[in-house]
């Protein structure tokens, strides 16, 4: 099937989504039990937009990204669900959907997933020192990625590597291309990492906490750079972070995750000005607001994230939720439902809908 679409159109159909994740379950089989890292994640990622994934540590943000790249290592594995990638060809301001591939069907070490990694989906990790190979120069690593996916000579690949280093605003790119990662500062390494990710112009860039290891000034520079590149290239980005300030700055749409599931999904303004899930509301109450006139103390979210090995009955947030309704919330698992009168705003909570999942009240 071949369909032509404008790159910046609002998503209205499956052809306008670069990636669809459906009912994704990823478990880790350890000696102490099965850790259910993802318990039925559903996500739609539209072309040319920035989707933020937020939530506390351990909610499944990074495992979602690693599952999409088929980089989950044993004892972890995808046990259920689909990750559907639309493969596209871009021409100027339009793209053509060539075909659809279900990433969960692919051999994680096979040729097809290798051709997708880097060329169709690229990833920027939290700590560039763990992602860049310390024994190769930055240029060698970018050239290798280009040669793997594009039919160009070594000289041309090196020229492209220098160009992309200039594009991420690394000063003196002609010299940086021959430097080793340890010769660069943290901010320069992260720029080099972004250059490597962009070197094959992927349809989707996944940035997993890309600024967490940086100081605030460098963080602001990297965020500016990513926003600029996204606008110039009309790139689709999944931005994983626990920092709601970064979300407000970067994202068009936000998915809030809790214990391996999306509990609220909405346009960024709705998340900040009209959050509907008690967990999202609690997250927002726990961060400082610049310009706030009240002198209210910040409210931490009470309790801790439940043990991922535990077999939880009812809503996974019920023992931390101030709005919990005993006899309802601790008995059934709420289903995701669309909020009436809202566009693209869904929430998983019995305060908004009676819909529930499964028959036994346990998170599947
Ligand atoms: Fe709270 Fe009940 Fe909503 Fe869960 S379903 S978030 S426990 S009100």
PDB file of N, CA and C in Angstrom, residues 126-222:
ATOM      1  N   UNK A 126      20.960   8.292  27.728  1.00  0.00           N
ATOM      2  CA  UNK A 126      21.178   9.224  28.816  1.00  0.00           C
ATOM      3  C   UNK A 126      22.647   9.629  28.959  1.00  0.00           C
ATOM      4  N   UNK A 127      23.519   8.641  28.912  1.00  0.00           N
ATOM      5  CA  UNK A 127      24.930   8.889  29.189  1.00  0.00           C
ATOM      6  C   UNK A 127      25.740   8.547  27.937  1.00  0.00           C
ATOM      7  N   UNK A 128      26.193   9.595  27.189  1.00  0.00           N
ATOM      8  CA  UNK A 128      26.867   9.313  25.916  1.00  0.00           C
ATOM      9  C   UNK A 128      28.118   8.454  26.059  1.00  0.00           C
ATOM     10  N   UNK A 129      28.782   8.532  27.240  1.00  0.00           N
ATOM     11  CA  UNK A 129      30.015   7.743  27.406  1.00  0.00           C
ATOM     12  C   UNK A 129      29.740   6.238  27.336  1.00  0.00           C
ATOM     13  N   UNK A 130      28.512   5.838  27.692  1.00  0.00           N
ATOM     14  CA  UNK A 130      28.209   4.410  27.630  1.00  0.00           C
ATOM     15  C   UNK A 130      27.724   4.003  26.230  1.00  0.00           C
ATOM     16  N   UNK A 131      27.430   4.965  25.387  1.00  0.00           N
ATOM     17  CA  UNK A 131      26.924   4.643  24.054  1.00  0.00           C
ATOM     18  C   UNK A 131      27.986   4.825  22.981  1.00  0.00           C
ATOM     19  N   UNK A 132      28.901   5.789  23.187  1.00  0.00           N
ATOM     20  CA  UNK A 132      29.983   5.971  22.219  1.00  0.00           C
ATOM     21  C   UNK A 132      31.105   4.998  22.575  1.00  0.00           C
ATOM     22  N   UNK A 133      31.692   4.399  21.564  1.00  0.00           N
ATOM     23  CA  UNK A 133      32.793   3.464  21.809  1.00  0.00           C
ATOM     24  C   UNK A 133      34.073   4.250  22.103  1.00  0.00           C
ATOM     25  N   UNK A 134      34.677   4.046  23.314  1.00  0.00           N
ATOM     26  CA  UNK A 134      35.840   4.876  23.668  1.00  0.00           C
ATOM     27  C   UNK A 134      37.078   4.603  22.811  1.00  0.00           C
ATOM     28  N   UNK A 135      37.108   3.458  22.099  1.00  0.00           N
ATOM     29  CA  UNK A 135      38.322   3.149  21.323  1.00  0.00           C
ATOM     30  C   UNK A 135      38.256   3.598  19.863  1.00  0.00           C
ATOM     31  N   UNK A 136      37.172   4.244  19.473  1.00  0.00           N
ATOM     32  CA  UNK A 136      37.076   4.774  18.100  1.00  0.00           C
ATOM     33  C   UNK A 136      36.831   6.275  18.147  1.00  0.00           C
ATOM     34  N   UNK A 137      37.318   6.968  17.141  1.00  0.00           N
ATOM     35  CA  UNK A 137      37.041   8.408  17.094  1.00  0.00           C
ATOM     36  C   UNK A 137      35.547   8.610  16.821  1.00  0.00           C
ATOM     37  N   UNK A 138      35.086   9.813  17.167  1.00  0.00           N
ATOM     38  CA  UNK A 138      33.678  10.159  16.935  1.00  0.00           C
ATOM     39  C   UNK A 138      33.363  10.002  15.441  1.00  0.00           C
ATOM     40  N   UNK A 139      34.283  10.486  14.602  1.00  0.00           N
ATOM     41  CA  UNK A 139      34.071  10.426  13.149  1.00  0.00           C
ATOM     42  C   UNK A 139      33.932   8.992  12.667  1.00  0.00           C
ATOM     43  N   UNK A 140      34.814   8.110  13.155  1.00  0.00           N
ATOM     44  CA  UNK A 140      34.747   6.699  12.731  1.00  0.00           C
ATOM     45  C   UNK A 140      33.392   6.105  13.034  1.00  0.00           C
ATOM     46  N   UNK A 141      32.844   6.460  14.195  1.00  0.00           N
ATOM     47  CA  UNK A 141      31.568   5.868  14.608  1.00  0.00           C
ATOM     48  C   UNK A 141      30.415   6.388  13.755  1.00  0.00           C
ATOM     49  N   UNK A 142      30.478   7.678  13.385  1.00  0.00           N
ATOM     50  CA  UNK A 142      29.413   8.225  12.535  1.00  0.00           C
ATOM     51  C   UNK A 142      29.551   7.662  11.115  1.00  0.00           C
ATOM     52  N   UNK A 143      30.793   7.598  10.626  1.00  0.00           N
ATOM     53  CA  UNK A 143      31.036   7.072   9.274  1.00  0.00           C
ATOM     54  C   UNK A 143      30.543   5.621   9.187  1.00  0.00           C
ATOM     55  N   UNK A 144      30.808   4.842  10.238  1.00  0.00           N
ATOM     56  CA  UNK A 144      30.369   3.440  10.235  1.00  0.00           C
ATOM     57  C   UNK A 144      28.849   3.350  10.094  1.00  0.00           C
ATOM     58  N   UNK A 145      28.131   4.216  10.837  1.00  0.00           N
ATOM     59  CA  UNK A 145      26.654   4.204  10.758  1.00  0.00           C
ATOM     60  C   UNK A 145      26.199   4.580   9.348  1.00  0.00           C
ATOM     61  N   UNK A 146      26.864   5.578   8.747  1.00  0.00           N
ATOM     62  CA  UNK A 146      26.467   6.012   7.395  1.00  0.00           C
ATOM     63  C   UNK A 146      26.737   4.895   6.386  1.00  0.00           C
ATOM     64  N   UNK A 147      27.917   4.270   6.477  1.00  0.00           N
ATOM     65  CA  UNK A 147      28.262   3.216   5.501  1.00  0.00           C
ATOM     66  C   UNK A 147      27.350   1.998   5.630  1.00  0.00           C
ATOM     67  N   UNK A 148      26.877   1.760   6.867  1.00  0.00           N
ATOM     68  CA  UNK A 148      26.006   0.609   7.095  1.00  0.00           C
ATOM     69  C   UNK A 148      24.665   0.771   6.390  1.00  0.00           C
ATOM     70  N   UNK A 149      24.174   1.997   6.315  1.00  0.00           N
ATOM     71  CA  UNK A 149      22.813   2.210   5.809  1.00  0.00           C
ATOM     72  C   UNK A 149      22.745   2.932   4.471  1.00  0.00           C
ATOM     73  N   UNK A 150      23.853   3.533   4.021  1.00  0.00           N
ATOM     74  CA  UNK A 150      23.770   4.320   2.788  1.00  0.00           C
ATOM     75  C   UNK A 150      24.857   3.894   1.814  1.00  0.00           C
ATOM     76  N   UNK A 151      24.520   3.967   0.532  1.00  0.00           N
ATOM     77  CA  UNK A 151      25.442   3.524  -0.507  1.00  0.00           C
ATOM     78  C   UNK A 151      26.341   4.688  -0.935  1.00  0.00           C
ATOM     79  N   UNK A 152      27.346   4.974  -0.112  1.00  0.00           N
ATOM     80  CA  UNK A 152      28.256   6.099  -0.420  1.00  0.00           C
ATOM     81  C   UNK A 152      29.701   5.635  -0.186  1.00  0.00           C
ATOM     82  N   UNK A 153      30.661   6.390  -0.761  1.00  0.00           N
ATOM     83  CA  UNK A 153      32.075   6.043  -0.566  1.00  0.00           C
ATOM     84  C   UNK A 153      32.517   6.489   0.835  1.00  0.00           C
ATOM     85  N   UNK A 154      33.713   5.998   1.268  1.00  0.00           N
ATOM     86  CA  UNK A 154      34.225   6.388   2.591  1.00  0.00           C
ATOM     87  C   UNK A 154      34.461   7.887   2.672  1.00  0.00           C
ATOM     88  N   UNK A 155      34.963   8.475   1.562  1.00  0.00           N
ATOM     89  CA  UNK A 155      35.241   9.922   1.559  1.00  0.00           C
ATOM     90  C   UNK A 155      33.935  10.708   1.731  1.00  0.00           C
ATOM     91  N   UNK A 156      32.912  10.262   0.985  1.00  0.00           N
ATOM     92  CA  UNK A 156      31.640  10.973   1.080  1.00  0.00           C
ATOM     93  C   UNK A 156      31.033  10.818   2.481  1.00  0.00           C
ATOM     94  N   UNK A 157      31.185   9.610   3.053  1.00  0.00           N
ATOM     95  CA  UNK A 157      30.648   9.379   4.405  1.00  0.00           C
ATOM     96  C   UNK A 157      31.350  10.298   5.405  1.00  0.00           C
ATOM     97  N   UNK A 158      32.670  10.486   5.236  1.00  0.00           N
ATOM     98  CA  UNK A 158      33.401  11.379   6.153  1.00  0.00           C
ATOM     99  C   UNK A 158      32.920  12.821   5.989  1.00  0.00           C
ATOM    100  N   UNK A 159      32.708  13.249   4.729  1.00  0.00           N
ATOM    101  CA  UNK A 159      32.193  14.611   4.505  1.00  0.00           C
ATOM    102  C   UNK A 159      30.829  14.774   5.164  1.00  0.00           C
ATOM    103  N   UNK A 160      29.991  13.734   5.036  1.00  0.00           N
ATOM    104  CA  UNK A 160      28.650  13.814   5.659  1.00  0.00           C
ATOM    105  C   UNK A 160      28.773  13.880   7.172  1.00  0.00           C
ATOM    106  N   UNK A 161      29.744  13.111   7.720  1.00  0.00           N
ATOM    107  CA  UNK A 161      29.942  13.119   9.180  1.00  0.00           C
ATOM    108  C   UNK A 161      30.330  14.522   9.644  1.00  0.00           C
ATOM    109  N   UNK A 162      31.228  15.186   8.898  1.00  0.00           N
ATOM    110  CA  UNK A 162      31.637  16.548   9.284  1.00  0.00           C
ATOM    111  C   UNK A 162      30.441  17.499   9.193  1.00  0.00           C
ATOM    112  N   UNK A 163      29.649  17.326   8.120  1.00  0.00           N
ATOM    113  CA  UNK A 163      28.470  18.199   7.960  1.00  0.00           C
ATOM    114  C   UNK A 163      27.481  18.045   9.107  1.00  0.00           C
ATOM    115  N   UNK A 164      27.246  16.801   9.503  1.00  0.00           N
ATOM    116  CA  UNK A 164      26.266  16.582  10.571  1.00  0.00           C
ATOM    117  C   UNK A 164      26.816  17.095  11.909  1.00  0.00           C
ATOM    118  N   UNK A 165      28.143  17.000  12.107  1.00  0.00           N
ATOM    119  CA  UNK A 165      28.742  17.574  13.328  1.00  0.00           C
ATOM    120  C   UNK A 165      28.583  19.091  13.338  1.00  0.00           C
ATOM    121  N   UNK A 166      28.683  19.709  12.139  1.00  0.00           N
ATOM    122  CA  UNK A 166      28.435  21.170  12.058  1.00  0.00           C
ATOM    123  C   UNK A 166      26.985  21.458  12.380  1.00  0.00           C
ATOM    124  N   UNK A 167      26.111  20.594  11.878  1.00  0.00           N
ATOM    125  CA  UNK A 167      24.664  20.824  12.065  1.00  0.00           C
ATOM    126  C   UNK A 167      24.272  20.788  13.536  1.00  0.00           C
ATOM    127  N   UNK A 168      24.971  19.973  14.326  1.00  0.00           N
ATOM    128  CA  UNK A 168      24.663  19.963  15.765  1.00  0.00           C
ATOM    129  C   UNK A 168      25.508  20.999  16.528  1.00  0.00           C
ATOM    130  N   UNK A 169      26.082  21.924  15.723  1.00  0.00           N
ATOM    131  CA  UNK A 169      26.772  23.104  16.248  1.00  0.00           C
ATOM    132  C   UNK A 169      27.988  22.775  17.105  1.00  0.00           C
ATOM    133  N   UNK A 170      28.722  21.733  16.694  1.00  0.00           N
ATOM    134  CA  UNK A 170      29.992  21.448  17.368  1.00  0.00           C
ATOM    135  C   UNK A 170      31.052  22.341  16.731  1.00  0.00           C
ATOM    136  N   UNK A 171      31.720  23.175  17.522  1.00  0.00           N
ATOM    137  CA  UNK A 171      32.725  24.058  16.923  1.00  0.00           C
ATOM    138  C   UNK A 171      33.898  23.239  16.382  1.00  0.00           C
ATOM    139  N   UNK A 172      34.466  23.713  15.270  1.00  0.00           N
ATOM    140  CA  UNK A 172      35.632  23.064  14.658  1.00  0.00           C
ATOM    141  C   UNK A 172      35.361  21.583  14.345  1.00  0.00           C
ATOM    142  N   UNK A 173      34.283  21.359  13.596  1.00  0.00           N
ATOM    143  CA  UNK A 173      33.862  19.982  13.296  1.00  0.00           C
ATOM    144  C   UNK A 173      34.951  19.187  12.570  1.00  0.00           C
ATOM    145  N   UNK A 174      35.784  19.873  11.759  1.00  0.00           N
ATOM    146  CA  UNK A 174      36.855  19.176  11.003  1.00  0.00           C
ATOM    147  C   UNK A 174      37.862  18.535  11.962  1.00  0.00           C
ATOM    148  N   UNK A 175      38.037  19.132  13.137  1.00  0.00           N
ATOM    149  CA  UNK A 175      38.973  18.555  14.118  1.00  0.00           C
ATOM    150  C   UNK A 175      38.248  17.554  15.017  1.00  0.00           C
ATOM    151  N   UNK A 176      37.023  17.887  15.398  1.00  0.00           N
ATOM    152  CA  UNK A 176      36.267  17.018  16.317  1.00  0.00           C
ATOM    153  C   UNK A 176      36.057  15.632  15.707  1.00  0.00           C
ATOM    154  N   UNK A 177      35.919  15.578  14.382  1.00  0.00           N
ATOM    155  CA  UNK A 177      35.660  14.299  13.722  1.00  0.00           C
ATOM    156  C   UNK A 177      36.764  13.263  14.024  1.00  0.00           C
ATOM    157  N   UNK A 178      37.981  13.739  14.317  1.00  0.00           N
ATOM    158  CA  UNK A 178      39.091  12.816  14.594  1.00  0.00           C
ATOM    159  C   UNK A 178      39.401  12.689  16.086  1.00  0.00           C
ATOM    160  N   UNK A 179      38.516  13.196  16.926  1.00  0.00           N
ATOM    161  CA  UNK A 179      38.741  13.088  18.374  1.00  0.00           C
ATOM    162  C   UNK A 179      38.059  11.847  18.936  1.00  0.00           C
ATOM    163  N   UNK A 180      38.617  11.369  20.061  1.00  0.00           N
ATOM    164  CA  UNK A 180      38.004  10.258  20.791  1.00  0.00           C
ATOM    165  C   UNK A 180      36.995  10.826  21.795  1.00  0.00           C
ATOM    166  N   UNK A 181      35.982  10.029  22.173  1.00  0.00           N
ATOM    167  CA  UNK A 181      34.955  10.565  23.094  1.00  0.00           C
ATOM    168  C   UNK A 181      35.542  11.182  24.359  1.00  0.00           C
ATOM    169  N   UNK A 182      36.623  10.577  24.929  1.00  0.00           N
ATOM    170  CA  UNK A 182      37.143  11.117  26.191  1.00  0.00           C
ATOM    171  C   UNK A 182      37.785  12.487  26.020  1.00  0.00           C
ATOM    172  N   UNK A 183      38.037  12.897  24.775  1.00  0.00           N
ATOM    173  CA  UNK A 183      38.645  14.212  24.545  1.00  0.00           C
ATOM    174  C   UNK A 183      37.591  15.325  24.483  1.00  0.00           C
ATOM    175  N   UNK A 184      36.299  14.934  24.570  1.00  0.00           N
ATOM    176  CA  UNK A 184      35.216  15.922  24.473  1.00  0.00           C
ATOM    177  C   UNK A 184      34.554  16.127  25.829  1.00  0.00           C
ATOM    178  N   UNK A 185      33.948  17.319  26.007  1.00  0.00           N
ATOM    179  CA  UNK A 185      33.186  17.574  27.243  1.00  0.00           C
ATOM    180  C   UNK A 185      31.862  16.811  27.175  1.00  0.00           C
ATOM    181  N   UNK A 186      31.122  16.772  28.317  1.00  0.00           N
ATOM    182  CA  UNK A 186      29.834  16.056  28.362  1.00  0.00           C
ATOM    183  C   UNK A 186      28.856  16.581  27.316  1.00  0.00           C
ATOM    184  N   UNK A 187      28.770  17.916  27.200  1.00  0.00           N
ATOM    185  CA  UNK A 187      27.840  18.522  26.244  1.00  0.00           C
ATOM    186  C   UNK A 187      28.239  18.189  24.808  1.00  0.00           C
ATOM    187  N   UNK A 188      29.564  18.225  24.531  1.00  0.00           N
ATOM    188  CA  UNK A 188      30.045  17.911  23.170  1.00  0.00           C
ATOM    189  C   UNK A 188      29.773  16.449  22.832  1.00  0.00           C
ATOM    190  N   UNK A 189      29.951  15.579  23.835  1.00  0.00           N
ATOM    191  CA  UNK A 189      29.682  14.145  23.595  1.00  0.00           C
ATOM    192  C   UNK A 189      28.210  13.940  23.267  1.00  0.00           C
ATOM    193  N   UNK A 190      27.330  14.662  23.996  1.00  0.00           N
ATOM    194  CA  UNK A 190      25.903  14.474  23.725  1.00  0.00           C
ATOM    195  C   UNK A 190      25.561  15.012  22.337  1.00  0.00           C
ATOM    196  N   UNK A 191      26.207  16.113  21.916  1.00  0.00           N
ATOM    197  CA  UNK A 191      25.993  16.614  20.548  1.00  0.00           C
ATOM    198  C   UNK A 191      26.482  15.584  19.531  1.00  0.00           C
ATOM    199  N   UNK A 192      27.635  14.960  19.830  1.00  0.00           N
ATOM    200  CA  UNK A 192      28.158  13.931  18.912  1.00  0.00           C
ATOM    201  C   UNK A 192      27.191  12.758  18.819  1.00  0.00           C
ATOM    202  N   UNK A 193      26.595  12.406  19.963  1.00  0.00           N
ATOM    203  CA  UNK A 193      25.609  11.317  20.013  1.00  0.00           C
ATOM    204  C   UNK A 193      24.397  11.659  19.154  1.00  0.00           C
ATOM    205  N   UNK A 194      23.938  12.927  19.253  1.00  0.00           N
ATOM    206  CA  UNK A 194      22.793  13.371  18.445  1.00  0.00           C
ATOM    207  C   UNK A 194      23.182  13.319  16.965  1.00  0.00           C
ATOM    208  N   UNK A 195      24.414  13.750  16.658  1.00  0.00           N
ATOM    209  CA  UNK A 195      24.878  13.717  15.256  1.00  0.00           C
ATOM    210  C   UNK A 195      24.841  12.292  14.728  1.00  0.00           C
ATOM    211  N   UNK A 196      25.308  11.346  15.551  1.00  0.00           N
ATOM    212  CA  UNK A 196      25.326   9.953  15.117  1.00  0.00           C
ATOM    213  C   UNK A 196      23.894   9.453  14.870  1.00  0.00           C
ATOM    214  N   UNK A 197      22.981   9.833  15.776  1.00  0.00           N
ATOM    215  CA  UNK A 197      21.587   9.394  15.625  1.00  0.00           C
ATOM    216  C   UNK A 197      20.958   9.986  14.372  1.00  0.00           C
ATOM    217  N   UNK A 198      21.340  11.229  14.031  1.00  0.00           N
ATOM    218  CA  UNK A 198      20.708  11.890  12.877  1.00  0.00           C
ATOM    219  C   UNK A 198      21.393  11.569  11.558  1.00  0.00           C
ATOM    220  N   UNK A 199      22.535  10.894  11.615  1.00  0.00           N
ATOM    221  CA  UNK A 199      23.359  10.730  10.413  1.00  0.00           C
ATOM    222  C   UNK A 199      22.631  10.010   9.283  1.00  0.00           C
ATOM    223  N   UNK A 200      21.656   9.185   9.601  1.00  0.00           N
ATOM    224  CA  UNK A 200      20.931   8.470   8.538  1.00  0.00           C
ATOM    225  C   UNK A 200      19.490   8.970   8.416  1.00  0.00           C
ATOM    226  N   UNK A 201      19.249  10.214   8.889  1.00  0.00           N
ATOM    227  CA  UNK A 201      17.904  10.829   8.872  1.00  0.00           C
ATOM    228  C   UNK A 201      16.777   9.831   9.177  1.00  0.00           C
ATOM    229  N   UNK A 202      16.748   9.336  10.415  1.00  0.00           N
ATOM    230  CA  UNK A 202      15.727   8.342  10.783  1.00  0.00           C
ATOM    231  C   UNK A 202      14.319   8.943  10.788  1.00  0.00           C
ATOM    232  N   UNK A 203      13.305   8.082  10.603  1.00  0.00           N
ATOM    233  CA  UNK A 203      11.917   8.568  10.672  1.00  0.00           C
ATOM    234  C   UNK A 203      11.569   8.914  12.111  1.00  0.00           C
ATOM    235  N   UNK A 204      12.179   8.196  13.055  1.00  0.00           N
ATOM    236  CA  UNK A 204      11.826   8.367  14.460  1.00  0.00           C
ATOM    237  C   UNK A 204      13.095   8.408  15.314  1.00  0.00           C
ATOM    238  N   UNK A 205      13.172   9.439  16.151  1.00  0.00           N
ATOM    239  CA  UNK A 205      14.301   9.550  17.076  1.00  0.00           C
ATOM    240  C   UNK A 205      13.776   9.356  18.489  1.00  0.00           C
ATOM    241  N   UNK A 206      14.349   8.387  19.211  1.00  0.00           N
ATOM    242  CA  UNK A 206      13.953   8.179  20.604  1.00  0.00           C
ATOM    243  C   UNK A 206      15.056   8.744  21.485  1.00  0.00           C
ATOM    244  N   UNK A 207      14.708   9.718  22.301  1.00  0.00           N
ATOM    245  CA  UNK A 207      15.700  10.346  23.180  1.00  0.00           C
ATOM    246  C   UNK A 207      15.364   9.939  24.617  1.00  0.00           C
ATOM    247  N   UNK A 208      16.204   9.081  25.197  1.00  0.00           N
ATOM    248  CA  UNK A 208      15.933   8.554  26.536  1.00  0.00           C
ATOM    249  C   UNK A 208      16.703   9.375  27.575  1.00  0.00           C
ATOM    250  N   UNK A 209      16.018  10.291  28.222  1.00  0.00           N
ATOM    251  CA  UNK A 209      16.618  11.187  29.223  1.00  0.00           C
ATOM    252  C   UNK A 209      17.941  11.761  28.696  1.00  0.00           C
ATOM    253  N   UNK A 210      17.938  12.422  27.516  1.00  0.00           N
ATOM    254  CA  UNK A 210      19.202  12.804  26.891  1.00  0.00           C
ATOM    255  C   UNK A 210      19.955  13.900  27.622  1.00  0.00           C
ATOM    256  N   UNK A 211      19.314  14.574  28.584  1.00  0.00           N
ATOM    257  CA  UNK A 211      20.012  15.691  29.239  1.00  0.00           C
ATOM    258  C   UNK A 211      20.222  15.463  30.734  1.00  0.00           C
ATOM    259  N   UNK A 212      19.847  14.281  31.229  1.00  0.00           N
ATOM    260  CA  UNK A 212      19.918  14.038  32.669  1.00  0.00           C
ATOM    261  C   UNK A 212      21.343  14.151  33.214  1.00  0.00           C
ATOM    262  N   UNK A 213      22.335  13.718  32.414  1.00  0.00           N
ATOM    263  CA  UNK A 213      23.708  13.701  32.918  1.00  0.00           C
ATOM    264  C   UNK A 213      24.420  15.044  32.719  1.00  0.00           C
ATOM    265  N   UNK A 214      23.677  16.072  32.244  1.00  0.00           N
ATOM    266  CA  UNK A 214      24.334  17.342  31.913  1.00  0.00           C
ATOM    267  C   UNK A 214      23.993  18.426  32.942  1.00  0.00           C
ATOM    268  N   UNK A 215      24.866  19.451  33.045  1.00  0.00           N
ATOM    269  CA  UNK A 215      24.534  20.577  33.923  1.00  0.00           C
ATOM    270  C   UNK A 215      23.422  21.404  33.264  1.00  0.00           C
ATOM    271  N   UNK A 216      22.782  22.295  34.036  1.00  0.00           N
ATOM    272  CA  UNK A 216      21.572  22.972  33.532  1.00  0.00           C
ATOM    273  C   UNK A 216      21.835  23.837  32.303  1.00  0.00           C
ATOM    274  N   UNK A 217      23.012  24.475  32.231  1.00  0.00           N
ATOM    275  CA  UNK A 217      23.288  25.345  31.081  1.00  0.00           C
ATOM    276  C   UNK A 217      23.414  24.501  29.818  1.00  0.00           C
ATOM    277  N   UNK A 218      24.189  23.406  29.929  1.00  0.00           N
ATOM    278  CA  UNK A 218      24.367  22.531  28.763  1.00  0.00           C
ATOM    279  C   UNK A 218      23.034  21.876  28.406  1.00  0.00           C
ATOM    280  N   UNK A 219      22.249  21.525  29.432  1.00  0.00           N
ATOM    281  CA  UNK A 219      20.926  20.927  29.175  1.00  0.00           C
ATOM    282  C   UNK A 219      20.077  21.870  28.325  1.00  0.00           C
ATOM    283  N   UNK A 220      20.061  23.172  28.702  1.00  0.00           N
ATOM    284  CA  UNK A 220      19.255  24.146  27.952  1.00  0.00           C
ATOM    285  C   UNK A 220      19.742  24.235  26.508  1.00  0.00           C
ATOM    286  N   UNK A 221      21.070  24.191  26.310  1.00  0.00           N
ATOM    287  CA  UNK A 221      21.620  24.270  24.942  1.00  0.00           C
ATOM    288  C   UNK A 221      21.201  23.058  24.113  1.00  0.00           C
ATOM    289  N   UNK A 222      21.279  21.878  24.729  1.00  0.00           N
ATOM    290  CA  UNK A 222      20.938  20.641  23.991  1.00  0.00           C
ATOM    291  C   UNK A 222      19.438  20.626  23.656  1.00  0.00           C
TER     292      UNK A 222
END
